[in-house]
Amino acid sequence: MSNEAKHPVGTTKKTLRLIEVLKEDECGRVTELSEKVGMGKSAVHNHLQTLKEEGYVVQNGDRYCLGLKFLEIGGHLRSQMKLYKTAKPKVKEMAEKTGELANLLVEEDGIGVYLYRSKGEQAVELDTYVGHRTHLHYTAQGKAILAYMPEERVREIIDQHGLPQATPNTITDPDELFDELQQVRDRGYATHEEERLVGLRSVAAPIKPGDDSACGSISISAPSSRLRDDEITETVQSAANAIELNLKYS
């Protein structure tokens, strides 16, 4: 019996690591993948063949790429989420009204995940996409969610993921972050002041359909030079309130 057969959990981890590398690199050859995941070429080939047989990987010559089955799974998962179905029309409406980029974000295991994005006529092109995962502390949407978590949970997230710095404006001190979260609660919305990307500002509002916790958040993002707080803030908060009511009574 092979080592991998004796340790199925380890085998699963190796397969998942291989998938992650393929996601990062888009495609790869057996030799390249072997070096990156720290596995023998024979083992990598076997993992790839299994993934290929199940439809999760496609082969183009000597290169392997992730298959669209992952899109099928992700799309199905998202389509079952009440928050997504309820918020999508409002997020699209925000983008059309402002001409900017509108987003829907949720938290999973202390990380933000984009569920939906809608681009207005003058929306900026960013490095985010549906399914993109991001730290919570340096986005307006992330802070809008963190602000309505128990302090103990926020500290757990900080311990787990840290407060990495993306720009000179990123909050990297826990006490400063907690002060910022209090301000979010006081005014009812969060802002991104070039904390993840220089030149970008965002305004986000939490979605709180039941108790005081946020099940997600929505935002508008635009170049710092043209984001006007009052107008954008009213649009985002109004949309969040409508989503909350629809979630509560639908």
Tab-separated table of N, CA and C in Angstrom, residues 24-141:
chain	number	residue	atom	x	y	z
A	24	GLU	N	-3.540	29.931	-9.112
A	24	GLU	CA	-2.606	31.063	-9.107
A	24	GLU	C	-1.890	31.208	-10.447
A	25	ASP	N	-1.505	30.081	-11.037
A	25	ASP	CA	-0.698	30.115	-12.264
A	25	ASP	C	-1.519	29.972	-13.542
A	26	GLU	N	-2.802	29.738	-13.414
A	26	GLU	CA	-3.722	29.495	-14.521
A	26	GLU	C	-3.539	28.102	-15.117
A	27	CYS	N	-2.333	27.751	-15.491
A	27	CYS	CA	-2.047	26.422	-16.030
A	27	CYS	C	-0.619	26.039	-15.649
A	28	GLY	N	-0.288	24.752	-15.814
A	28	GLY	CA	1.068	24.340	-15.493
A	28	GLY	C	1.397	22.962	-16.028
A	29	ARG	N	2.689	22.715	-16.194
A	29	ARG	CA	3.167	21.403	-16.610
A	29	ARG	C	3.513	20.575	-15.381
A	30	VAL	N	3.577	19.274	-15.553
A	30	VAL	CA	3.828	18.368	-14.432
A	30	VAL	C	5.111	18.742	-13.702
A	31	THR	N	6.187	18.989	-14.448
A	31	THR	CA	7.476	19.315	-13.814
A	31	THR	C	7.378	20.591	-12.989
A	32	GLU	N	6.749	21.625	-13.546
A	32	GLU	CA	6.591	22.895	-12.831
A	32	GLU	C	5.755	22.711	-11.572
A	33	LEU	N	4.663	21.990	-11.715
A	33	LEU	CA	3.761	21.783	-10.578
A	33	LEU	C	4.427	20.953	-9.495
A	34	SER	N	5.222	19.981	-9.917
A	34	SER	CA	5.940	19.132	-8.965
A	34	SER	C	6.847	19.964	-8.072
A	35	GLU	N	7.543	20.914	-8.664
A	35	GLU	CA	8.453	21.780	-7.900
A	35	GLU	C	7.689	22.691	-6.942
A	36	LYS	N	6.553	23.191	-7.387
A	36	LYS	CA	5.809	24.160	-6.576
A	36	LYS	C	5.072	23.517	-5.404
A	37	VAL	N	4.593	22.299	-5.583
A	37	VAL	CA	3.842	21.655	-4.493
A	37	VAL	C	4.713	20.712	-3.670
A	38	GLY	N	5.953	20.497	-4.108
A	38	GLY	CA	6.848	19.636	-3.343
A	38	GLY	C	6.477	18.172	-3.400
A	39	MET	N	6.008	17.727	-4.554
A	39	MET	CA	5.631	16.329	-4.753
A	39	MET	C	6.405	15.768	-5.942
A	40	GLY	N	6.541	14.448	-5.960
A	40	GLY	CA	7.180	13.806	-7.094
A	40	GLY	C	6.339	13.947	-8.351
A	41	LYS	N	6.994	13.902	-9.504
A	41	LYS	CA	6.273	14.080	-10.764
A	41	LYS	C	5.228	12.990	-10.988
A	42	SER	N	5.537	11.784	-10.577
A	42	SER	CA	4.588	10.685	-10.741
A	42	SER	C	3.324	10.921	-9.918
A	43	ALA	N	3.516	11.386	-8.677
A	43	ALA	CA	2.369	11.658	-7.805
A	43	ALA	C	1.528	12.802	-8.358
A	44	VAL	N	2.202	13.856	-8.835
A	44	VAL	CA	1.484	14.993	-9.412
A	44	VAL	C	0.674	14.545	-10.620
A	45	HIS	N	1.283	13.723	-11.460
A	45	HIS	CA	0.596	13.217	-12.648
A	45	HIS	C	-0.644	12.425	-12.255
A	46	ASN	N	-0.521	11.594	-11.228
A	46	ASN	CA	-1.665	10.788	-10.782
A	46	ASN	C	-2.801	11.670	-10.263
A	47	HIS	N	-2.448	12.685	-9.471
A	47	HIS	CA	-3.471	13.613	-8.967
A	47	HIS	C	-4.167	14.319	-10.127
A	48	LEU	N	-3.378	14.777	-11.092
A	48	LEU	CA	-3.935	15.499	-12.231
A	48	LEU	C	-4.853	14.616	-13.063
A	49	GLN	N	-4.471	13.371	-13.244
A	49	GLN	CA	-5.297	12.465	-14.033
A	49	GLN	C	-6.636	12.204	-13.355
A	50	THR	N	-6.605	12.073	-12.027
A	50	THR	CA	-7.857	11.875	-11.285
A	50	THR	C	-8.754	13.101	-11.416
A	51	LEU	N	-8.167	14.281	-11.251
A	51	LEU	CA	-8.933	15.519	-11.389
A	51	LEU	C	-9.480	15.671	-12.810
A	52	LYS	N	-8.690	15.246	-13.774
A	52	LYS	CA	-9.120	15.317	-15.173
A	52	LYS	C	-10.296	14.378	-15.425
A	53	GLU	N	-10.205	13.170	-14.904
A	53	GLU	CA	-11.279	12.189	-15.089
A	53	GLU	C	-12.595	12.669	-14.483
A	54	GLU	N	-12.496	13.427	-13.387
A	54	GLU	CA	-13.699	13.913	-12.704
A	54	GLU	C	-14.176	15.261	-13.241
A	55	GLY	N	-13.445	15.810	-14.210
A	55	GLY	CA	-13.871	17.049	-14.843
A	55	GLY	C	-13.401	18.329	-14.187
A	56	TYR	N	-12.493	18.218	-13.209
A	56	TYR	CA	-12.023	19.410	-12.500
A	56	TYR	C	-10.774	20.022	-13.128
A	57	VAL	N	-10.132	19.283	-14.012
A	57	VAL	CA	-8.928	19.758	-14.700
A	57	VAL	C	-9.048	19.388	-16.170
A	58	VAL	N	-8.560	20.263	-17.038
A	58	VAL	CA	-8.507	19.950	-18.466
A	58	VAL	C	-7.046	19.968	-18.899
A	59	GLN	N	-6.733	19.180	-19.912
A	59	GLN	CA	-5.359	19.077	-20.393
A	59	GLN	C	-5.258	19.650	-21.794
A	60	ASN	N	-4.309	20.559	-21.974
A	60	ASN	CA	-4.005	21.124	-23.287
A	60	ASN	C	-2.548	20.817	-23.599
A	61	GLY	N	-2.318	19.775	-24.393
A	61	GLY	CA	-0.948	19.343	-24.645
A	61	GLY	C	-0.335	18.836	-23.360
A	62	ASP	N	0.793	19.431	-22.963
A	62	ASP	CA	1.429	19.000	-21.717
A	62	ASP	C	1.102	19.933	-20.548
A	63	ARG	N	0.124	20.809	-20.770
A	63	ARG	CA	-0.269	21.754	-19.717
A	63	ARG	C	-1.639	21.389	-19.153
A	64	TYR	N	-1.772	21.584	-17.846
A	64	TYR	CA	-3.030	21.297	-17.158
A	64	TYR	C	-3.613	22.600	-16.612
A	65	CYS	N	-4.927	22.738	-16.759
A	65	CYS	CA	-5.619	23.941	-16.287
A	65	CYS	C	-6.876	23.525	-15.529
A	66	LEU	N	-7.339	24.404	-14.650
A	66	LEU	CA	-8.584	24.133	-13.943
A	66	LEU	C	-9.739	24.116	-14.935
A	67	GLY	N	-10.700	23.223	-14.707
A	67	GLY	CA	-11.861	23.122	-15.573
A	67	GLY	C	-13.023	23.977	-15.086
A	68	LEU	N	-14.014	24.139	-15.943
A	68	LEU	CA	-15.163	24.987	-15.620
A	68	LEU	C	-16.113	24.344	-14.617
A	69	LYS	N	-15.818	23.117	-14.201
A	69	LYS	CA	-16.667	22.486	-13.195
A	69	LYS	C	-16.631	23.278	-11.888
A	70	PHE	N	-15.501	23.938	-11.622
A	70	PHE	CA	-15.420	24.769	-10.417
A	70	PHE	C	-16.406	25.934	-10.512
A	71	LEU	N	-16.569	26.474	-11.729
A	71	LEU	CA	-17.524	27.555	-11.939
A	71	LEU	C	-18.945	27.056	-11.708
A	72	GLU	N	-19.210	25.845	-12.155
A	72	GLU	CA	-20.531	25.248	-11.954
A	72	GLU	C	-20.854	25.120	-10.464
A	73	ILE	N	-19.875	24.638	-9.700
A	73	ILE	CA	-20.081	24.454	-8.257
A	73	ILE	C	-20.264	25.802	-7.564
A	74	GLY	N	-19.378	26.756	-7.878
A	74	GLY	CA	-19.475	28.074	-7.261
A	74	GLY	C	-20.764	28.787	-7.626
A	75	GLY	N	-21.144	28.686	-8.888
A	75	GLY	CA	-22.380	29.323	-9.331
A	75	GLY	C	-23.597	28.732	-8.656
A	76	HIS	N	-23.597	27.415	-8.495
A	76	HIS	CA	-24.720	26.749	-7.824
A	76	HIS	C	-24.797	27.172	-6.365
A	77	LEU	N	-23.644	27.195	-5.691
A	77	LEU	CA	-23.609	27.599	-4.285
A	77	LEU	C	-24.156	29.013	-4.124
A	78	ARG	N	-23.688	29.927	-4.965
A	78	ARG	CA	-24.129	31.316	-4.858
A	78	ARG	C	-25.623	31.452	-5.132
A	79	SER	N	-26.121	30.703	-6.110
A	79	SER	CA	-27.532	30.822	-6.486
A	79	SER	C	-28.473	30.366	-5.386
A	80	GLN	N	-27.954	29.569	-4.447
A	80	GLN	CA	-28.775	29.088	-3.333
A	80	GLN	C	-28.797	30.063	-2.159
A	81	MET	N	-27.980	31.101	-2.202
A	81	MET	CA	-27.867	32.029	-1.076
A	81	MET	C	-28.930	33.123	-1.163
A	82	LYS	N	-29.738	33.202	-0.129
A	82	LYS	CA	-30.817	34.194	-0.101
A	82	LYS	C	-30.267	35.613	-0.176
A	83	LEU	N	-29.149	35.859	0.502
A	83	LEU	CA	-28.559	37.195	0.485
A	83	LEU	C	-28.199	37.609	-0.936
A	84	TYR	N	-27.594	36.707	-1.680
A	84	TYR	CA	-27.207	37.015	-3.062
A	84	TYR	C	-28.429	37.347	-3.912
A	85	LYS	N	-29.442	36.496	-3.829
A	85	LYS	CA	-30.636	36.696	-4.654
A	85	LYS	C	-31.357	37.994	-4.293
A	86	THR	N	-31.329	38.343	-3.015
A	86	THR	CA	-32.016	39.551	-2.563
A	86	THR	C	-31.220	40.813	-2.877
A	87	ALA	N	-29.913	40.748	-2.686
A	87	ALA	CA	-29.074	41.943	-2.833
A	87	ALA	C	-28.709	42.260	-4.279
A	88	LYS	N	-28.644	41.268	-5.130
A	88	LYS	CA	-28.169	41.474	-6.506
A	88	LYS	C	-28.870	42.626	-7.234
A	89	PRO	N	-30.213	42.697	-7.228
A	89	PRO	CA	-30.859	43.801	-7.956
A	89	PRO	C	-30.478	45.177	-7.413
A	90	LYS	N	-30.327	45.284	-6.094
A	90	LYS	CA	-29.975	46.567	-5.488
A	90	LYS	C	-28.527	46.960	-5.794
A	91	VAL	N	-27.636	45.988	-5.811
A	91	VAL	CA	-26.238	46.269	-6.139
A	91	VAL	C	-26.137	46.735	-7.595
A	92	LYS	N	-26.859	46.058	-8.467
A	92	LYS	CA	-26.876	46.459	-9.880
A	92	LYS	C	-27.453	47.865	-10.033
A	93	GLU	N	-28.498	48.153	-9.278
A	93	GLU	CA	-29.131	49.474	-9.318
A	93	GLU	C	-28.167	50.568	-8.853
A	94	MET	N	-27.381	50.269	-7.809
A	94	MET	CA	-26.390	51.239	-7.324
A	94	MET	C	-25.368	51.561	-8.401
A	95	ALA	N	-24.906	50.526	-9.098
A	95	ALA	CA	-23.906	50.727	-10.149
A	95	ALA	C	-24.464	51.584	-11.278
A	96	GLU	N	-25.711	51.314	-11.656
A	96	GLU	CA	-26.331	52.072	-12.744
A	96	GLU	C	-26.564	53.526	-12.338
A	97	LYS	N	-26.959	53.737	-11.088
A	97	LYS	CA	-27.260	55.087	-10.606
A	97	LYS	C	-26.007	55.945	-10.483
A	98	THR	N	-24.933	55.359	-9.987
A	98	THR	CA	-23.709	56.130	-9.728
A	98	THR	C	-22.709	56.080	-10.873
A	99	GLY	N	-22.821	55.060	-11.722
A	99	GLY	CA	-21.844	54.867	-12.787
A	99	GLY	C	-20.552	54.242	-12.309
A	100	GLU	N	-20.530	53.840	-11.026
A	100	GLU	CA	-19.306	53.310	-10.427
A	100	GLU	C	-19.401	51.802	-10.203
A	101	LEU	N	-18.421	51.264	-9.500
A	101	LEU	CA	-18.366	49.835	-9.203
A	101	LEU	C	-19.098	49.559	-7.896
A	102	ALA	N	-20.066	48.653	-7.928
A	102	ALA	CA	-20.826	48.268	-6.737
A	102	ALA	C	-20.517	46.814	-6.395
A	103	ASN	N	-20.447	46.517	-5.096
A	103	ASN	CA	-20.014	45.190	-4.646
A	103	ASN	C	-20.887	44.646	-3.529
A	104	LEU	N	-20.942	43.322	-3.459
A	104	LEU	CA	-21.566	42.605	-2.344
A	104	LEU	C	-20.517	41.677	-1.757
A	105	LEU	N	-20.286	41.791	-0.453
A	105	LEU	CA	-19.243	41.015	0.222
A	105	LEU	C	-19.823	40.294	1.425
A	106	VAL	N	-19.342	39.082	1.678
A	106	VAL	CA	-19.685	38.348	2.897
A	106	VAL	C	-18.390	37.911	3.574
A	107	GLU	N	-18.512	37.485	4.817
A	107	GLU	CA	-17.350	36.994	5.572
A	107	GLU	C	-17.423	35.486	5.725
A	108	GLU	N	-16.303	34.824	5.519
A	108	GLU	CA	-16.199	33.385	5.743
A	108	GLU	C	-14.856	33.093	6.394
A	109	ASP	N	-14.906	32.514	7.580
A	109	ASP	CA	-13.687	32.159	8.310
A	109	ASP	C	-12.741	33.349	8.466
A	110	GLY	N	-13.307	34.516	8.724
A	110	GLY	CA	-12.482	35.692	8.978
A	110	GLY	C	-11.938	36.389	7.752
A	111	ILE	N	-12.378	35.964	6.577
A	111	ILE	CA	-11.924	36.551	5.311
A	111	ILE	C	-13.142	37.035	4.529
A	112	GLY	N	-12.987	38.138	3.790
A	112	GLY	CA	-14.074	38.630	2.962
A	112	GLY	C	-14.103	37.917	1.619
A	113	VAL	N	-15.315	37.621	1.135
A	113	VAL	CA	-15.485	36.965	-0.165
A	113	VAL	C	-16.496	37.771	-0.984
A	114	TYR	N	-16.103	38.158	-2.192
A	114	TYR	CA	-17.009	38.906	-3.060
A	114	TYR	C	-18.033	37.963	-3.687
A	115	LEU	N	-19.318	38.258	-3.436
A	115	LEU	CA	-20.393	37.437	-3.990
A	115	LEU	C	-20.912	37.979	-5.316
A	116	TYR	N	-20.840	39.297	-5.468
A	116	TYR	CA	-21.384	39.901	-6.692
A	116	TYR	C	-20.749	41.268	-6.909
A	117	ARG	N	-20.547	41.625	-8.176
A	117	ARG	CA	-20.036	42.941	-8.557
A	117	ARG	C	-20.824	43.421	-9.768
A	118	SER	N	-21.092	44.712	-9.789
A	118	SER	CA	-21.772	45.298	-10.942
A	118	SER	C	-21.060	46.591	-11.315
A	119	LYS	N	-20.796	46.768	-12.603
A	119	LYS	CA	-20.007	47.914	-13.064
A	119	LYS	C	-20.877	48.934	-13.774
A	120	GLY	N	-20.802	50.192	-13.298
A	120	GLY	CA	-21.467	51.288	-13.976
A	120	GLY	C	-20.653	51.754	-15.170
A	121	GLU	N	-21.142	52.791	-15.843
A	121	GLU	CA	-20.532	53.242	-17.095
A	121	GLU	C	-19.090	53.707	-16.936
A	122	GLN	N	-18.749	54.283	-15.780
A	122	GLN	CA	-17.387	54.791	-15.601
A	122	GLN	C	-16.626	54.027	-14.508
A	123	ALA	N	-17.052	52.812	-14.236
A	123	ALA	CA	-16.444	52.026	-13.156
A	123	ALA	C	-14.964	51.750	-13.410
A	124	VAL	N	-14.192	51.769	-12.326
A	124	VAL	CA	-12.765	51.466	-12.419
A	124	VAL	C	-12.557	49.958	-12.542
A	125	GLU	N	-11.457	49.578	-13.163
A	125	GLU	CA	-11.077	48.172	-13.257
A	125	GLU	C	-10.199	47.833	-12.051
A	126	LEU	N	-10.633	46.885	-11.241
A	126	LEU	CA	-9.870	46.488	-10.064
A	126	LEU	C	-9.416	45.043	-10.182
A	127	ASP	N	-8.621	44.614	-9.212
A	127	ASP	CA	-8.093	43.252	-9.224
A	127	ASP	C	-9.025	42.271	-8.528
A	128	THR	N	-10.252	42.694	-8.232
A	128	THR	CA	-11.201	41.816	-7.553
A	128	THR	C	-12.141	41.167	-8.570
A	129	TYR	N	-12.742	40.065	-8.180
A	129	TYR	CA	-13.675	39.331	-9.030
A	129	TYR	C	-14.591	38.529	-8.112
A	130	VAL	N	-15.669	38.017	-8.652
A	130	VAL	CA	-16.581	37.196	-7.860
A	130	VAL	C	-15.823	35.975	-7.346
A	131	GLY	N	-15.868	35.775	-6.038
A	131	GLY	CA	-15.112	34.692	-5.417
A	131	GLY	C	-13.782	35.146	-4.847
A	132	HIS	N	-13.345	36.353	-5.223
A	132	HIS	CA	-12.072	36.882	-4.710
A	132	HIS	C	-12.143	37.013	-3.196
A	133	ARG	N	-11.059	36.623	-2.534
A	133	ARG	CA	-10.997	36.669	-1.076
A	133	ARG	C	-10.051	37.788	-0.646
A	134	THR	N	-10.434	38.493	0.408
A	134	THR	CA	-9.655	39.649	0.836
A	134	THR	C	-9.686	39.794	2.351
A	135	HIS	N	-8.657	40.415	2.901
A	135	HIS	CA	-8.663	40.729	4.328
A	135	HIS	C	-9.769	41.744	4.609
A	136	LEU	N	-10.346	41.649	5.780
A	136	LEU	CA	-11.465	42.516	6.128
A	136	LEU	C	-11.033	43.901	6.594
A	137	HIS	N	-9.877	44.000	7.238
A	137	HIS	CA	-9.518	45.246	7.921
A	137	HIS	C	-9.154	46.395	6.991
A	138	TYR	N	-8.823	46.090	5.732
A	138	TYR	CA	-8.437	47.198	4.849
A	138	TYR	C	-9.415	47.452	3.700
A	139	THR	N	-10.650	47.008	3.864
A	139	THR	CA	-11.705	47.360	2.914
A	139	THR	C	-12.871	47.971	3.678
A	140	ALA	N	-13.603	48.863	3.015
A	140	ALA	CA	-14.777	49.463	3.650
A	140	ALA	C	-15.801	48.388	3.980
A	141	GLN	N	-16.004	47.464	3.059
A	141	GLN	CA	-16.987	46.408	3.287
A	141	GLN	C	-16.584	45.510	4.446
